[in-house]
Amino acid sequence: MVTSGQKMAPAAEVAVQLPESKLAVESISGTMSGPLVGGSGGGATAAMRPLGRKAEVMHVLLRLLCIITSVAALSFMVTAQQSSSISIYGFTLPVQSKWSFSHSFQYLVGVCAAVAAHSLLQLLISMSRLLRKSPVIPSRSHAWLIFAGDQVFAYAMVSAGAAASGVTNLNRTGIHHTALPNFCKPLRSFCDHVAVSIFFTFTSCFLLAASAVQEVRWLSLSKF
């Protein structure tokens, strides 16, 4: 009886161990085919889009608005020209004003053209990625690149708007202690065009700053 008991013991051990091995195999297969495997792709996509799809759409809208405002600033400035007459010491003199006569206005036109080209390029890239349902900002290096570009152009727009504002203010107030009058009275259309151009210039600067803030948020939340 002892001998038969000794022979039956291994069989009992096998019978006990079989369910454990089956459970182990099922747990391994469940791990490989379960929600963890399917969730890895979603986690990577979420990491590539730390701000969400709505923020990417907003990023594209900011680019579109920046194009509109910079082109508007450029258009109003290049159409700023007028001829009239002015009285100095009782003498009536003809005057002509045009945006190209001022280096500050020329600088504003050049900066607005560069910002419009930069925003158009970024808009085309972002739209193509958005339509393909790919992340608008695919990597940290791309985010740093467009952030640096937005910063540079935003500061350039500020300087261009400030320089043009100084010249416009001088035209409106004249020069103290001289007989030079307010040139914007006879050249009202010219000054109005310049004023609207300066307004759109600072608006473009604000939109570039808003885009830069979004890129900073992306860099702070991104895991790549």
mmCIF file of N, CA and C in Angstrom, residues 39 46 49 59 98 151 192:
data_model
loop_
_atom_site.group_PDB
_atom_site.id
_atom_site.type_symbol
_atom_site.label_atom_id
_atom_site.label_comp_id
_atom_site.label_asym_id
_atom_site.label_seq_id
_atom_site.Cartn_x
_atom_site.Cartn_y
_atom_site.Cartn_z
ATOM 1 N N GLY A 39 -4.017 49.857 -26.118
ATOM 2 C CA GLY A 39 -3.895 51.184 -25.538
ATOM 3 C C GLY A 39 -2.561 51.840 -25.761
ATOM 4 N N ALA A 46 -1.821 60.298 -27.844
ATOM 5 C CA ALA A 46 -2.132 61.337 -26.857
ATOM 6 C C ALA A 46 -0.890 62.103 -26.459
ATOM 7 N N ARG A 49 -0.165 64.604 -28.994
ATOM 8 C CA ARG A 49 -1.137 65.709 -28.974
ATOM 9 C C ARG A 49 -1.445 66.074 -27.527
ATOM 10 N N HIS A 59 -4.693 76.502 -33.421
ATOM 11 C CA HIS A 59 -3.374 76.872 -33.943
ATOM 12 C C HIS A 59 -3.476 77.226 -35.430
ATOM 13 N N LYS A 98 3.906 109.793 -49.719
ATOM 14 C CA LYS A 98 3.838 108.404 -50.163
ATOM 15 C C LYS A 98 4.617 107.551 -49.169
ATOM 16 N N GLN A 151 8.675 84.069 -32.414
ATOM 17 C CA GLN A 151 9.250 85.080 -31.528
ATOM 18 C C GLN A 151 9.985 86.164 -32.324
ATOM 19 N N ASP A 192 -4.734 108.271 -42.523
ATOM 20 C CA ASP A 192 -5.693 107.233 -42.127
ATOM 21 C C ASP A 192 -5.240 105.859 -42.599
#
